[in-house]
PDB file of C-alpha atoms in Angstrom:
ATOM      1  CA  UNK F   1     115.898  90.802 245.712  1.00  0.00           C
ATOM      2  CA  UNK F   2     117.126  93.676 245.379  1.00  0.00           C
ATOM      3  CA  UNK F   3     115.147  96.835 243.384  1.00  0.00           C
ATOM      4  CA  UNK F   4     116.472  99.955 240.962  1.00  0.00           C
ATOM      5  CA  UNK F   5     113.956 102.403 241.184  1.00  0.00           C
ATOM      6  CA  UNK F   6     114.699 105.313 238.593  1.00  0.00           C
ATOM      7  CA  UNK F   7     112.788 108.558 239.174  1.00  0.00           C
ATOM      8  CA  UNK F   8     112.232 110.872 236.079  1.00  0.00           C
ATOM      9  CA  UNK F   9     111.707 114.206 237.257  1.00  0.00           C
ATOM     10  CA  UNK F  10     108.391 115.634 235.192  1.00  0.00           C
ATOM     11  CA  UNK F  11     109.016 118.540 232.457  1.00  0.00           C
ATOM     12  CA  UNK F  12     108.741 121.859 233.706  1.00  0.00           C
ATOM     13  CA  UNK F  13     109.114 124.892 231.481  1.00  0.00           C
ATOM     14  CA  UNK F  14     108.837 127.487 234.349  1.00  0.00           C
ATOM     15  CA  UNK F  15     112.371 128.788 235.990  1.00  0.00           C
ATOM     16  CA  UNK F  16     112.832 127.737 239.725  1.00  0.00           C
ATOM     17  CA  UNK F  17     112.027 131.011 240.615  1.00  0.00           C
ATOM     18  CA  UNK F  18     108.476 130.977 238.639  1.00  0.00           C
ATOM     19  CA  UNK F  19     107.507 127.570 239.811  1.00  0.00           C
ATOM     20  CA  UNK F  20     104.219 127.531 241.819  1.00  0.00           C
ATOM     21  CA  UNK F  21     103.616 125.297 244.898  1.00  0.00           C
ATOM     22  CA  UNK F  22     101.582 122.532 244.236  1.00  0.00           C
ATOM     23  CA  UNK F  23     101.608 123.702 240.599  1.00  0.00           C
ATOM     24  CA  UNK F  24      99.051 121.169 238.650  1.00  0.00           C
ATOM     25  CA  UNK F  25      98.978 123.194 235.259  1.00  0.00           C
ATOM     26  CA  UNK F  26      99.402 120.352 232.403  1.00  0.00           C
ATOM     27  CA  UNK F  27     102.154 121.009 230.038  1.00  0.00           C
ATOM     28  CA  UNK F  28     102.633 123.461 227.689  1.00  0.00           C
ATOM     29  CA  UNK F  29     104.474 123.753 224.135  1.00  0.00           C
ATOM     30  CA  UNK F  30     107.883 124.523 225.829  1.00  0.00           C
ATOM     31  CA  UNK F  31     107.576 121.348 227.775  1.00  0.00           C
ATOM     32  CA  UNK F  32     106.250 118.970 225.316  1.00  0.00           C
ATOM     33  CA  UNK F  33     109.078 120.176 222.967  1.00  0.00           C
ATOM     34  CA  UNK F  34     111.296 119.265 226.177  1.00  0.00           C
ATOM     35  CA  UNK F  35     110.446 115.943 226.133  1.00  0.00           C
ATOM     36  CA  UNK F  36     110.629 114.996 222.589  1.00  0.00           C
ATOM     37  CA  UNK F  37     114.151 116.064 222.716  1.00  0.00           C
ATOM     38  CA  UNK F  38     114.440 114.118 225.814  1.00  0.00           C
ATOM     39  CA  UNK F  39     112.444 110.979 224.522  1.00  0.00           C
ATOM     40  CA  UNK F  40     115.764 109.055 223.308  1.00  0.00           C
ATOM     41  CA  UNK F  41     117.356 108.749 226.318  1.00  0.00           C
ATOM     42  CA  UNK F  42     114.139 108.342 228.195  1.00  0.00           C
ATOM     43  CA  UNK F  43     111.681 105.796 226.214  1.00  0.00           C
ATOM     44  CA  UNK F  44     114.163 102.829 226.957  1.00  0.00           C
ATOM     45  CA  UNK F  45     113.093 103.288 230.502  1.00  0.00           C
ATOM     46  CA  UNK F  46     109.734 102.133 229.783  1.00  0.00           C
ATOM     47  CA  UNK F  47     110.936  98.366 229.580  1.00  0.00           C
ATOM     48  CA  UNK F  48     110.932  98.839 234.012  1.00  0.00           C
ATOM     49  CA  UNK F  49     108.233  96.187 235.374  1.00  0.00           C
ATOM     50  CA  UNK F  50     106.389  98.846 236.714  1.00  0.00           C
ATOM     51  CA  UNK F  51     106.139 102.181 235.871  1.00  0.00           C
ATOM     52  CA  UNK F  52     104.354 104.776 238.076  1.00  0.00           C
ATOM     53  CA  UNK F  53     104.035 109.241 238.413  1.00  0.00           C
ATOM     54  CA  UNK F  54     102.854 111.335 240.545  1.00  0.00           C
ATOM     55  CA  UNK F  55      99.027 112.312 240.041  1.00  0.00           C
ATOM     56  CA  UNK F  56      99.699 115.839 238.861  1.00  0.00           C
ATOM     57  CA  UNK F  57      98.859 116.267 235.009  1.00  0.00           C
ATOM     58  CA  UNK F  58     102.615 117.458 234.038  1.00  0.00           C
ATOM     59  CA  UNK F  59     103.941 114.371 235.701  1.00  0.00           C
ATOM     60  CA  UNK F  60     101.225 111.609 234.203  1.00  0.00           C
ATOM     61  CA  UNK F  61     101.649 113.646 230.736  1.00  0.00           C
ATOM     62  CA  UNK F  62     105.392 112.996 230.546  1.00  0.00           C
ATOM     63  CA  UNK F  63     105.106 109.793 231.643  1.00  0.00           C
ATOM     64  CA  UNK F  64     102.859 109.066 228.722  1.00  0.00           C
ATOM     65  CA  UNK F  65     104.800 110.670 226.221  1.00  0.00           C
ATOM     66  CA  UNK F  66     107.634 108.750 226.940  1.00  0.00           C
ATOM     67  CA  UNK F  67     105.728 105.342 226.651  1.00  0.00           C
ATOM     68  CA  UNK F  68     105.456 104.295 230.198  1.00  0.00           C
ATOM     69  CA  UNK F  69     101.536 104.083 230.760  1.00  0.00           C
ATOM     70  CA  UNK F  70     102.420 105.267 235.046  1.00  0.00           C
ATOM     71  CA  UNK F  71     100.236 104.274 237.035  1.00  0.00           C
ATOM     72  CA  UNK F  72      99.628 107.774 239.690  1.00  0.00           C
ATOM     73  CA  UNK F  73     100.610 106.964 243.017  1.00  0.00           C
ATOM     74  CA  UNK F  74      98.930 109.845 245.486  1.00  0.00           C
ATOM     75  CA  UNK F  75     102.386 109.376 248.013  1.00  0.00           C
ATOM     76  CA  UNK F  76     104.189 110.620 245.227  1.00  0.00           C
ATOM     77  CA  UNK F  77     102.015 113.769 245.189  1.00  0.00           C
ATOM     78  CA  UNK F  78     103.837 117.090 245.810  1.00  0.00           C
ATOM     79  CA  UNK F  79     104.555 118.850 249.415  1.00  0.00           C
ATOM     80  CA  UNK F  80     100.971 119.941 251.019  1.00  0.00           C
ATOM     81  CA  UNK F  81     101.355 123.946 250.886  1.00  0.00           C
ATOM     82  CA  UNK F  82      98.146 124.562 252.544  1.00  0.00           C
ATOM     83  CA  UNK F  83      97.452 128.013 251.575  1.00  0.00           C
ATOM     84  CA  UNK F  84     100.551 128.536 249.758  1.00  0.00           C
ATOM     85  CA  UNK F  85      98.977 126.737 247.088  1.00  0.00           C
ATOM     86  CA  UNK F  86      99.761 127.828 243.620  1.00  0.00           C
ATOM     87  CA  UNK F  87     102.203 130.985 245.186  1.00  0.00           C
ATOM     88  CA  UNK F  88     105.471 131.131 243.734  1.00  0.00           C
ATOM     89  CA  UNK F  89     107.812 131.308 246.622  1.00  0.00           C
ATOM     90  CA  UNK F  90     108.365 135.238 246.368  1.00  0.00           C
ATOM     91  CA  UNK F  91     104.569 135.809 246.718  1.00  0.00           C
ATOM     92  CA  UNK F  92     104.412 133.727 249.443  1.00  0.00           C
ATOM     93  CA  UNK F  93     107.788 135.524 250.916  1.00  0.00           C
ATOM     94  CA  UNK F  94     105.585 138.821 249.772  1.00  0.00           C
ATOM     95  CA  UNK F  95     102.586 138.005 251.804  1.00  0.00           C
ATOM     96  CA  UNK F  96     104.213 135.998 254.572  1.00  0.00           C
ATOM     97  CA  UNK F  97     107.802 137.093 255.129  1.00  0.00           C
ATOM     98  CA  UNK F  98     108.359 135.329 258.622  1.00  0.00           C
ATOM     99  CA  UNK F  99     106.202 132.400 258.051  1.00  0.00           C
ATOM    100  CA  UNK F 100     108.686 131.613 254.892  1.00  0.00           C
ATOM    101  CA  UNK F 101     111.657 132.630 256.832  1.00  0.00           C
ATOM    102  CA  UNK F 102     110.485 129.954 259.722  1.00  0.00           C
ATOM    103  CA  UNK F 103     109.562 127.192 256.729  1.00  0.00           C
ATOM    104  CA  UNK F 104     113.407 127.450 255.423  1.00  0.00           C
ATOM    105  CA  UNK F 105     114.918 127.452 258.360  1.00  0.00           C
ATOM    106  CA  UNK F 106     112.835 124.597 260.255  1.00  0.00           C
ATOM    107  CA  UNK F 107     112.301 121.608 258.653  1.00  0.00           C
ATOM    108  CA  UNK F 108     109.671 120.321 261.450  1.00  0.00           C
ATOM    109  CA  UNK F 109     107.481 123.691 260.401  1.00  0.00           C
ATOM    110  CA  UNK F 110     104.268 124.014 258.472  1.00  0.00           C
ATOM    111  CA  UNK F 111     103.507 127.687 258.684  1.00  0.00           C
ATOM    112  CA  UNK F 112     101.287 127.472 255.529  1.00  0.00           C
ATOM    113  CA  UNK F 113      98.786 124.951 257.080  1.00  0.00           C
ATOM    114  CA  UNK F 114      99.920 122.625 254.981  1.00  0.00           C
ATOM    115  CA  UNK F 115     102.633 119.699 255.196  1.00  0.00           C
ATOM    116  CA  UNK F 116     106.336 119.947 256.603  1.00  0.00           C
ATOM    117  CA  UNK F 117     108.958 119.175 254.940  1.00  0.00           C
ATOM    118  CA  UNK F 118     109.957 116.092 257.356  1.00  0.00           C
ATOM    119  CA  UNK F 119     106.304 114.576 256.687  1.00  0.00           C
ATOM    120  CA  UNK F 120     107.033 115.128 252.953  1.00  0.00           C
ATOM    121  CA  UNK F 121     110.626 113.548 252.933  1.00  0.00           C
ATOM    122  CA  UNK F 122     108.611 110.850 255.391  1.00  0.00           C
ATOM    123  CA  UNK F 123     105.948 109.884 252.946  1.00  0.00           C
ATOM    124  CA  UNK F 124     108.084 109.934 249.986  1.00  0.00           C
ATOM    125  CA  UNK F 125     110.727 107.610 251.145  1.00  0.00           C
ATOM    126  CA  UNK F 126     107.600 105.432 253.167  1.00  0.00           C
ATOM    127  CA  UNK F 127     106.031 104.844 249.640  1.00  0.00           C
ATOM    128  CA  UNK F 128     109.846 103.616 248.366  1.00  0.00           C
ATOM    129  CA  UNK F 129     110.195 101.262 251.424  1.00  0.00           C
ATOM    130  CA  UNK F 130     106.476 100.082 250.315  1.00  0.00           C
ATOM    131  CA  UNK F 131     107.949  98.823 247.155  1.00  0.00           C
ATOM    132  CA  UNK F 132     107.533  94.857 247.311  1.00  0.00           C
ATOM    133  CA  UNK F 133     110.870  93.118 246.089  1.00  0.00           C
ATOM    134  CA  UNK F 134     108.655  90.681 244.151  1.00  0.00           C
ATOM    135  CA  UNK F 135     106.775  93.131 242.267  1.00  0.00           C
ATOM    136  CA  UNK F 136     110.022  93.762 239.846  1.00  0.00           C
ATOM    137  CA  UNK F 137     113.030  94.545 240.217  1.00  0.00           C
ATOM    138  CA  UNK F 138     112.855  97.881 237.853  1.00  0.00           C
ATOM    139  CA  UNK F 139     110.758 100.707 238.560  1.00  0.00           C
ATOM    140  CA  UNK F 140     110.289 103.829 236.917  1.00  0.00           C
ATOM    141  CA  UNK F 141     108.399 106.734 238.580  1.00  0.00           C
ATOM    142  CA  UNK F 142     107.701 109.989 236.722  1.00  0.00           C
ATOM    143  CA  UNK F 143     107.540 112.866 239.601  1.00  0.00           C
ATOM    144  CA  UNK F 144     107.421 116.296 240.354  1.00  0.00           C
ATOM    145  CA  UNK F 145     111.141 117.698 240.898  1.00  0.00           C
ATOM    146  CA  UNK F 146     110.442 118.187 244.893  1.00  0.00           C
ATOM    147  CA  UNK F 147     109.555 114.393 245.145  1.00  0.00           C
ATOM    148  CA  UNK F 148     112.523 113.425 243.355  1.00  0.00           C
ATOM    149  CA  UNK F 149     114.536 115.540 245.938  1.00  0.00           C
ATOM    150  CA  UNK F 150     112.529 113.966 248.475  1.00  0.00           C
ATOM    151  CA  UNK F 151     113.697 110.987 247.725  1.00  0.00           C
ATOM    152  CA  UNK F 152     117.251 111.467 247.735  1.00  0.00           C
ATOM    153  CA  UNK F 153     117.235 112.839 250.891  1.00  0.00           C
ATOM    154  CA  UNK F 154     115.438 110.063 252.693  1.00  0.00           C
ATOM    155  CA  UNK F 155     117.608 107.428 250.568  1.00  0.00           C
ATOM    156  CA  UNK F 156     120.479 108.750 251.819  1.00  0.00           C
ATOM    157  CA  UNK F 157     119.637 109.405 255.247  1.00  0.00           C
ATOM    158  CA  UNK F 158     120.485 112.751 255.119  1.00  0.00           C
ATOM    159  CA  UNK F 159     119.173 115.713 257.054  1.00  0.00           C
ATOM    160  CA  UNK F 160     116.327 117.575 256.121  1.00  0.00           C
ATOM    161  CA  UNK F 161     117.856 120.496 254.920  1.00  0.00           C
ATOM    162  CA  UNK F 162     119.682 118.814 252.817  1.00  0.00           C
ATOM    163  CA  UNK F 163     117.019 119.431 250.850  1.00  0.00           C
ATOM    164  CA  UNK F 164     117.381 123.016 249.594  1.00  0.00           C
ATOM    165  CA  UNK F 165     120.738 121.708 247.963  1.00  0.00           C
ATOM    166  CA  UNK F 166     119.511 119.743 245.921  1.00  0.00           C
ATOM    167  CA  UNK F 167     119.077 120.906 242.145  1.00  0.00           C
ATOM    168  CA  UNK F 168     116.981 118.294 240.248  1.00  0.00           C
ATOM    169  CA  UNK F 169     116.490 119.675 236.251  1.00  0.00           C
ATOM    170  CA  UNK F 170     113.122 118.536 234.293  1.00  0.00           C
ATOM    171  CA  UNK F 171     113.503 115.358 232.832  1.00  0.00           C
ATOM    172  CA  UNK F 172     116.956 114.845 234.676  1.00  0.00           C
ATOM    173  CA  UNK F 173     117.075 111.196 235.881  1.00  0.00           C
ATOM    174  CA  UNK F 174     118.401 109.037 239.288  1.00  0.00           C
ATOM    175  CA  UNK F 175     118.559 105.582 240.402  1.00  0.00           C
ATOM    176  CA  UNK F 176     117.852 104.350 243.420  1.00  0.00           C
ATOM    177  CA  UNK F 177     119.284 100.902 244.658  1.00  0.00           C
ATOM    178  CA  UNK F 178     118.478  98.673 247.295  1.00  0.00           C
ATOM    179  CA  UNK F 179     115.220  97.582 249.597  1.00  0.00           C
ATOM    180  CA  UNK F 180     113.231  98.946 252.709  1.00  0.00           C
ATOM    181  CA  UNK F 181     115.132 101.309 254.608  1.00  0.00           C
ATOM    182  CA  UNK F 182     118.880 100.710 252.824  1.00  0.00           C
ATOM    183  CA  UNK F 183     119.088 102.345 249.446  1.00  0.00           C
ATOM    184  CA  UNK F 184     122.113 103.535 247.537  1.00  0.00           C
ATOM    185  CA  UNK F 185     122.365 106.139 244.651  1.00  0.00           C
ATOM    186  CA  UNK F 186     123.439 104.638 242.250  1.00  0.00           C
ATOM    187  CA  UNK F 187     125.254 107.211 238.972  1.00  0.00           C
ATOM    188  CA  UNK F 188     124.935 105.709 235.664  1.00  0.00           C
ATOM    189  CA  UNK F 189     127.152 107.251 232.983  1.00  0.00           C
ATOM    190  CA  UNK F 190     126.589 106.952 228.819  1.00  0.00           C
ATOM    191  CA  UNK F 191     128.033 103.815 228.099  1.00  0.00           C
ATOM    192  CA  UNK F 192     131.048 103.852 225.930  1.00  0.00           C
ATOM    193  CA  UNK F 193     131.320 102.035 221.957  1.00  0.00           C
ATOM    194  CA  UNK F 194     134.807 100.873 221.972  1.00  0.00           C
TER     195      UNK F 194
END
């Protein structure tokens, strides 16, 4: 059997540029506003077998506004920063200029202490792979906008760096389709009302 697995990237009010690693502030106004205006195209994703979000508060909280009751799965947790927890990446760049410079360039690296970004694409995509065919075969999973990124690269086997071109918006959605190891994007469009 084959499974769609649809990731829902969690509201974020905060520009790219303001976003803190590891950032596990709930939401705020801006973002609950976000999802209501999001909520149409999003509840009807809430009929998935199982629905499940990363254990940060933003990322539960939107799941829950949108009617999906997740279920927080820790491998869906955000990179490890070690101590570039919380540090927007121009603080870190501020305090640590050649550790950052050797994180960007070196996928394999963990400068901060913390996890690199092949062990974070690793766990990610091991945690899809871990998806039993005969639990359903919908899934929903509510997720921080790195894990959703995550998960594209290790879907579609491509390198690491990849990574850093990926944009993925709040509340922006993809589908995943396959089983262990052999997953396809799959690009839904609105359907059409003849």
């Amino acid at each position: 059997m084959h499974l769609r697995v649809t990731f829902v990237a969690a509201a974020r009010s905060s520009s790219l540029l303001a976003e803190r690693f590891e950032d596990d502030r709930p939401l705020d106004q801006a973002d609950w506003d976000e999802v209501q205006r999001a909520a149409p195209e999003l509840v009807p994703l809430a009929a998935a077998e199982l629905r499940y979000c990363s254990p940060t508060p933003r990322s539960r909280a939107t799941g829950d506004a949108l009617g999906y009751a997740p279920l927080a799965q820790p491998a869906l947790r955000d990179c490890d920063m070690g101590r570039w927890r919380g540090f927007t990446l121009g603080e870190a760049m501020a305090r640590e200029p050649s550790a950052v410079d050797a994180w960007l360039a070196d996928p394999r690296s963990a400068p901060h202490g913390g996890e690199s970004l092949t062990s974070f694409i690793s766990r990610v995509g091991g945690w899809l792979d871990t998806r039993p065919a005969d639990d359903g075969s919908r899934i929903v999973a509510v997720a921080e906008p790195s894990v959703v990124r995550a998960a594209l690269v290790y879907a579609l086997k491509a390198q690491p760096s990849t990574y850093w071109n990926i944009d993925v918006r709040p509340l922006s959605t993809i589908t995943l389709a396959g089983v262990n190891g052999r997953w396809n994007l799959r690009l839904e469009g609105v359907p059409q009302h003849v």
